[in-house]
XYZ file of C-alpha atoms in Angstrom:
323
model
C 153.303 158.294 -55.743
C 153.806 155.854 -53.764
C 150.798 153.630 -53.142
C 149.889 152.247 -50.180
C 148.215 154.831 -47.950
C 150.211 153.568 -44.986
C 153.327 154.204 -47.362
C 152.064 157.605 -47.929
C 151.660 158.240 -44.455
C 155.105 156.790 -43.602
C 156.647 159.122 -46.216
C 155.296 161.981 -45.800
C 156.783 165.240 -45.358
C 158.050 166.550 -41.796
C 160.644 168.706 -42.551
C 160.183 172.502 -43.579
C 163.435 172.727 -45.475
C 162.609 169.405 -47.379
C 158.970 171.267 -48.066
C 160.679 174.504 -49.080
C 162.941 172.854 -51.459
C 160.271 171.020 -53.164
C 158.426 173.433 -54.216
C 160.699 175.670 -54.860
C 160.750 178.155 -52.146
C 163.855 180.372 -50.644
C 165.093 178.929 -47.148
C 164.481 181.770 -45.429
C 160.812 180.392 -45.307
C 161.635 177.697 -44.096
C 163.923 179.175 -41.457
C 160.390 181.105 -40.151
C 158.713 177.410 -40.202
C 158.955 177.194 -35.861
C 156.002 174.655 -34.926
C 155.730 176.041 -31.139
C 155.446 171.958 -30.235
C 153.243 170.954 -33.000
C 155.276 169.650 -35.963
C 154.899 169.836 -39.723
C 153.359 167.022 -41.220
C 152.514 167.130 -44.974
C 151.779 163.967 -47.062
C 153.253 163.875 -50.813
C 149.590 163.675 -52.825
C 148.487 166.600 -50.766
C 151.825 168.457 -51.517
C 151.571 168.030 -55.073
C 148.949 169.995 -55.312
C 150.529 173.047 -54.278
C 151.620 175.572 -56.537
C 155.417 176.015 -57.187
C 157.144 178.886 -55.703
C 154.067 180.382 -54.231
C 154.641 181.118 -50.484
C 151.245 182.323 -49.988
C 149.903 179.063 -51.800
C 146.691 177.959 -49.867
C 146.778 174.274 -49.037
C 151.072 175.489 -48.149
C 149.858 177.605 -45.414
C 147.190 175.533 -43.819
C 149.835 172.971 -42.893
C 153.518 175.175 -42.920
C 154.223 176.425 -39.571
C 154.686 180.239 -39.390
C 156.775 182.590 -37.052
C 153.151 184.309 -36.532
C 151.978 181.369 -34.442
C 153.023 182.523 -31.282
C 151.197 181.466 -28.342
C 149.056 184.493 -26.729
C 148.030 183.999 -23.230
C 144.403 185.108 -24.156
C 143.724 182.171 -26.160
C 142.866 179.012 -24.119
C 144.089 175.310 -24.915
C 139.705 174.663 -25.362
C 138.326 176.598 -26.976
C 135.215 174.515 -27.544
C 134.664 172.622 -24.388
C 136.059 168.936 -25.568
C 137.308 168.456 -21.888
C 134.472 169.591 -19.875
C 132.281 166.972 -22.093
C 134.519 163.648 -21.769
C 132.257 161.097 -20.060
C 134.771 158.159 -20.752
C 138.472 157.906 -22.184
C 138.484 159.009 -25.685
C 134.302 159.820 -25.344
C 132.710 163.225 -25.859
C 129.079 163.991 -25.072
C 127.930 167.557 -26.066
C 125.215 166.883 -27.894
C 121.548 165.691 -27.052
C 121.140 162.029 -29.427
C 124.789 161.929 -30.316
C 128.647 161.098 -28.744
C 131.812 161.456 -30.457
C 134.680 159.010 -29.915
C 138.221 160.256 -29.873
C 139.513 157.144 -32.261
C 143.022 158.347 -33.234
C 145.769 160.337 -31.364
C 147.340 161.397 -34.864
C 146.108 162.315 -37.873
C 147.763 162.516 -41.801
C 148.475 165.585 -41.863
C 148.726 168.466 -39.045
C 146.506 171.922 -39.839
C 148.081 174.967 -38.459
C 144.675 176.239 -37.107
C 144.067 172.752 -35.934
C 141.838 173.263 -32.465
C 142.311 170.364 -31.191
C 146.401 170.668 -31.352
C 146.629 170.701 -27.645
C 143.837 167.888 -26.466
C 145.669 165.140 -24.350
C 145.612 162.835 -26.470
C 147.410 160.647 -24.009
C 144.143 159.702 -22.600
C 142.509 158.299 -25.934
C 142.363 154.584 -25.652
C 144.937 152.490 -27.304
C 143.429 148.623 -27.812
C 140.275 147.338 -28.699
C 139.979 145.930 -24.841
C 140.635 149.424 -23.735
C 137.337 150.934 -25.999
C 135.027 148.992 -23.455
C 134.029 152.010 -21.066
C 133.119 153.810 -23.708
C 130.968 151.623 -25.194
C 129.364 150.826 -22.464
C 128.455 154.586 -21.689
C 127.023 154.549 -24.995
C 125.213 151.459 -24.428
C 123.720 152.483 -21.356
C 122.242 155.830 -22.660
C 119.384 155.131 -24.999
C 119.149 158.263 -26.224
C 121.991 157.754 -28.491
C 121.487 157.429 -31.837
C 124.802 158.293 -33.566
C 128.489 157.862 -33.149
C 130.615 159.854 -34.547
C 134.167 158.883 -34.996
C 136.747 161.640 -34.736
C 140.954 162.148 -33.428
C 142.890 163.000 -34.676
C 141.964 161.538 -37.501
C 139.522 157.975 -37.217
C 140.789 156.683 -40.714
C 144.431 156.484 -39.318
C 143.232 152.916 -38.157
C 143.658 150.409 -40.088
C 140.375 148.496 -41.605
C 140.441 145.749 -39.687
C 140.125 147.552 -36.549
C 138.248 150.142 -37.787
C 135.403 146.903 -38.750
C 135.538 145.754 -35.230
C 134.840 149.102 -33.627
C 131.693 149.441 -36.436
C 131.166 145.520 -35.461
C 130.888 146.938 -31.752
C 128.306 150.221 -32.607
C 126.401 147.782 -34.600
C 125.681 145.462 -31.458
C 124.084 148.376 -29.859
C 120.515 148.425 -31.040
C 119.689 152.269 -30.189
C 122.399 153.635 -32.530
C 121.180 154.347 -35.764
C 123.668 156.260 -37.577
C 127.581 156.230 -38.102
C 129.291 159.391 -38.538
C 133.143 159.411 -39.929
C 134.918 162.764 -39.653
C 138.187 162.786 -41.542
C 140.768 164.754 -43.352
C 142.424 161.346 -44.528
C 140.480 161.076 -48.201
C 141.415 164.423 -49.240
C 145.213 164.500 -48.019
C 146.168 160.430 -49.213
C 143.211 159.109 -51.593
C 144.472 155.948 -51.379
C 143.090 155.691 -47.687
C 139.611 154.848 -49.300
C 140.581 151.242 -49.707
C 138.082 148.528 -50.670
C 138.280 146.920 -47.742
C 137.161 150.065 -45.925
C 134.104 150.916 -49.095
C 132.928 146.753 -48.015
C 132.315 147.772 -44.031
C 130.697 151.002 -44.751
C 128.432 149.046 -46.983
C 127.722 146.022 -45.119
C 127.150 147.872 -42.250
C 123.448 148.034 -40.893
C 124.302 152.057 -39.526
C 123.499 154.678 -41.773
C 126.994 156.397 -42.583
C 128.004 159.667 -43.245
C 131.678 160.901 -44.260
C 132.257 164.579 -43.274
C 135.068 165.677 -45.432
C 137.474 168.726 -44.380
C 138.244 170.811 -47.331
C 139.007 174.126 -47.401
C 139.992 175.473 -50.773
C 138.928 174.284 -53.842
C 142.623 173.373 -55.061
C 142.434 170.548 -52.497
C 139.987 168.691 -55.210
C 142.331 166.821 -57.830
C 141.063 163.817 -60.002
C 142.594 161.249 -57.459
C 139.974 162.802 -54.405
C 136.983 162.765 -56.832
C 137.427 159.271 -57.745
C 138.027 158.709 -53.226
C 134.556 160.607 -53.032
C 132.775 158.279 -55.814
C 133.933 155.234 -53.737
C 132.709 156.161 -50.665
C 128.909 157.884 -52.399
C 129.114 154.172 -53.855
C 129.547 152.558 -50.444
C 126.446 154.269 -49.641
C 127.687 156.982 -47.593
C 126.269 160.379 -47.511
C 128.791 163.076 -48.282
C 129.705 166.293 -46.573
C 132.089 168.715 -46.351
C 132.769 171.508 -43.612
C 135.614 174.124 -43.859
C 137.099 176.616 -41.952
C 137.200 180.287 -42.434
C 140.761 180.865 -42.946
C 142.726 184.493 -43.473
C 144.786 184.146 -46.351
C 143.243 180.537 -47.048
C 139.826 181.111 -48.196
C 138.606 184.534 -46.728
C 137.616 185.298 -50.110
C 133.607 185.384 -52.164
C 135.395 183.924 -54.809
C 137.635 181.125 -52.709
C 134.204 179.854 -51.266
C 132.464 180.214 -54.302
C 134.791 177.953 -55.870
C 134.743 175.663 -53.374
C 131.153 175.132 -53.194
C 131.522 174.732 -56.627
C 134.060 171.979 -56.690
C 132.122 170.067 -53.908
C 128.950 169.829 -55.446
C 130.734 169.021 -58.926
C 132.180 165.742 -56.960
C 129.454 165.034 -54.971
C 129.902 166.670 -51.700
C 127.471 168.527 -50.007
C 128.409 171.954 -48.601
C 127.870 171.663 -44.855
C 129.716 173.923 -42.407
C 131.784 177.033 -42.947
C 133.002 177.216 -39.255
C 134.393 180.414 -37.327
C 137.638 179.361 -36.282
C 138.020 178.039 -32.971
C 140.028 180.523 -30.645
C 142.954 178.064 -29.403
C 146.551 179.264 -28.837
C 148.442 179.543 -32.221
C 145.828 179.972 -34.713
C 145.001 183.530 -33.920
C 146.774 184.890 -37.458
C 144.246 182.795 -39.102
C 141.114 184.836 -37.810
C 138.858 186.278 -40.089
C 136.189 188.802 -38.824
C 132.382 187.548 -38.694
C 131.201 190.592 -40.428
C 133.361 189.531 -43.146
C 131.820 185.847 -43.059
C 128.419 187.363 -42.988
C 129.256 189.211 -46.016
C 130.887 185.889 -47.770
C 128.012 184.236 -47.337
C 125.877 186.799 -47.780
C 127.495 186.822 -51.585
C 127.217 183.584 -51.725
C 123.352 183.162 -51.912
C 123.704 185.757 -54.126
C 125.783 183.763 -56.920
C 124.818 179.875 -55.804
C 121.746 177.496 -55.428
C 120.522 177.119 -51.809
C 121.948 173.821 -51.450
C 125.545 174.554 -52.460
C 125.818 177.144 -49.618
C 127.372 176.158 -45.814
C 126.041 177.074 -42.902
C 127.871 179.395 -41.297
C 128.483 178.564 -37.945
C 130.608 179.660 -34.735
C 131.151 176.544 -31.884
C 130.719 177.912 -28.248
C 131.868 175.274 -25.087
C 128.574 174.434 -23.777
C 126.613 175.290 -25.887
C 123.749 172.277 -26.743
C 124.099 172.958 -30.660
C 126.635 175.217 -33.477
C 125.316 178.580 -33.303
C 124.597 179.761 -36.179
C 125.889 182.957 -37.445
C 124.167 183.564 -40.840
C-alpha cells in the first residue's frame, strides 16, 4: 500500500500485461485486453482483492478490457439522454427538484460497462471561475433542491476544492440536499480523508454518498472502516450496482451483496439494467432474468436489504422501475 490516495491514484495499474502478471494470469489474456479507446485503469487496493489466477474473477472483469468489446453500430454513444439534458457546461437537468454536475473528467478506476465512456468530457469545466454558469442556472431555478455531484468521478478533486464547490451550493438557499456519487471509497479507501469527513459534516446540506459496488468481494476491512467515516460524517449511505453477465448475474452474487452492504452500513438502493452504450453489450443480462433475481431475493432477504430494480430510459422524468 501505498498511502496517500493521490499516490494510489498515481500508481495505479494501466497496463494489462502488468495486471496479468500480478495476479498470475497467462499473457495470452492480456494479449485479448484491446480497450477500443478507453484504457485500463485499475488501482492497487482494488486489485488486491482479486483472486489469483482466476480469469473470470469478478472485480478482474469489470475493469480488464476484453476482445468482446467491440463496438456494434446498434448501440448509441447515449444511451440515457446525458446530452439532450445539459443546460450549462458540466450541468445535467433530467429530473424535476434535482441537477447533476459533471465535477470530474476522470475517475479512479475505468468500468468496462462504464456508460458514460464516451460523454465529452472536454466540455466539463476546468476552474472554480469556470463553475459560475452552472451555478447560476441552479440559482435561478428554485425548484432545485439537490445537487448531485457526479464525472467521472466527483471525489477525484481534491478537498479543498471540493469545500469551495459545497461552500458555493451552500450559498444557495433553495438547495437542501447534497448528493455525492462515487466509485472512489470502494476502489482507494484512503480517498475518505478527514479533511473531506470535516466538510461533509460542517456542511448545512443534507448529504448522501451513493456508493458503486457490484459484487460483494469489493467489501474488504479497509472499505468498511471508509463507510464508518463517512455514516460518522453524517452522511446517509447507499449503494447502486449494475446487473452484470459474468459479474453478478447470479441469486446468490446479489444475495451476498445485499448482505455485505447492510453488514457495513450501506443501504441497498439500485440494481440498474445496464445502459445500452457501444462496448458493453457482452455485459447484458436479460430482464426476465433480473426479475427472477430479485424475485429470489425477497424471497431469502428483509425488505430493506433488497434494490430496486430499475432500467434508465433518455427522457424519461424518473428510473423506471422494472420489479
Amino acid at each position: 500500500m501505498l498511502g496517500d490516495w493521490r499516490q494510489e491514484l498515481q500508481h495505479a495499474i494501466r497496463d494489462p500485461f502488468e495486471l496479468c502478471e500480478l495476479l498470475g494470469l497467462p499473457v495470452s489474456v492480456a494479449q485479448g485486453a484491446q480497450d477500443h479507446g478507453f484504457p485500463l485503469l485499475a488501482p492497487r487496493p482494488f486489485v488486491a482483492r482479486m483472486r489469483s489466477g482466476n480469469p473470470n474473477d469478478p472485480l478482474l472483469l469489470q475493469v480488464l478490457p476484453r476482445q468482446d468489446e467491440r463496438r456494434s453500430p446498434s448501440l448509441p454513444s447515449d444511451a440515457v439522454g446525458d446530452l439532450a439534458a445539459q443546460k450549462a457546461d458540466g450541468l445535467l437537468h433530467k429530473y424535476f427538484g434535482r441537477a447533476l454536475l459533471i465535477l470530474a473528467p476522470n475517475c479512479a478506476v475505468n468500468c468496462r460497462y462504464c456508460f458514460r465512456r464516451h460523454f465529452p468530457y472536454d466540455t466539463v469545466p476546468a476552474g472554480d471561475a469556470a463553475w459560475a454558469p452552472a451555478l447560476d442556472q441552479i440559482r435561478a431555478d428554485a425548484t432545485i433542491a439537490e445537487v448531485l455531484l457526479s464525472g467521472g468521478d466527483p471525489l477525484v478533486l481534491g478537498d479543498k476544492r471540493l469545500s469551495r464547490l459545497i461552500d458555493s451550493l451552500e450559498a444557495i438557499p433553495h438547495v437542501a440536499r447534497l448528493r455525492i456519487h462515487t466509485r472512489l471509497p470502494v476502489v482507494i479507501p484512503q480517498r475518505v480523508t478527514t479533511a473531506l469527513c470535516d466538510t461533509l459534516e460542517a456542511s448545512r446540506l443534507r448529504t448522501v454518498v451513493v456508493l458503486h459496488i457490484n459484487h460483494a468481494n469489493e467489501i474488504d476491512d479497509a472499505v468498511a472502516t471508509a463507510v464508518a467515516k463517512l455514516r460518522g460524517a453524517g452522511a446517509m449511505l447507499f449503494n447502486q450496482s449494475v446487473l452484470l453477465g459474468g459479474v453478478n448475474d447470479s441469486v446468490e452474487a446479489q444475495a451476498a451483496l445485499c448482505e455485505r452492504l447492510v453488514e457495513v452500513g450501506v443501504t441497498p438502493y439500485y440494481l440498474h439494467q445496464l445502459d445500452m452504450v457501444e462496448g458493453v453489450g457482452h455485459f447484458e443480462t436479460p430482464v426476465p432474468r433480473g426479475l427472477q433475481i430479485v424475485k429470489e431475493l425477497r424471497q431469502r432477504l428483509p425488505g430493506y436489504a433488497v434494490p430496486r430494480y430499475v432500467r434508465e430510459t433518455a427522457g424519461e422524468p424518473h428510473k423506471t422501475p422494472l420489479a
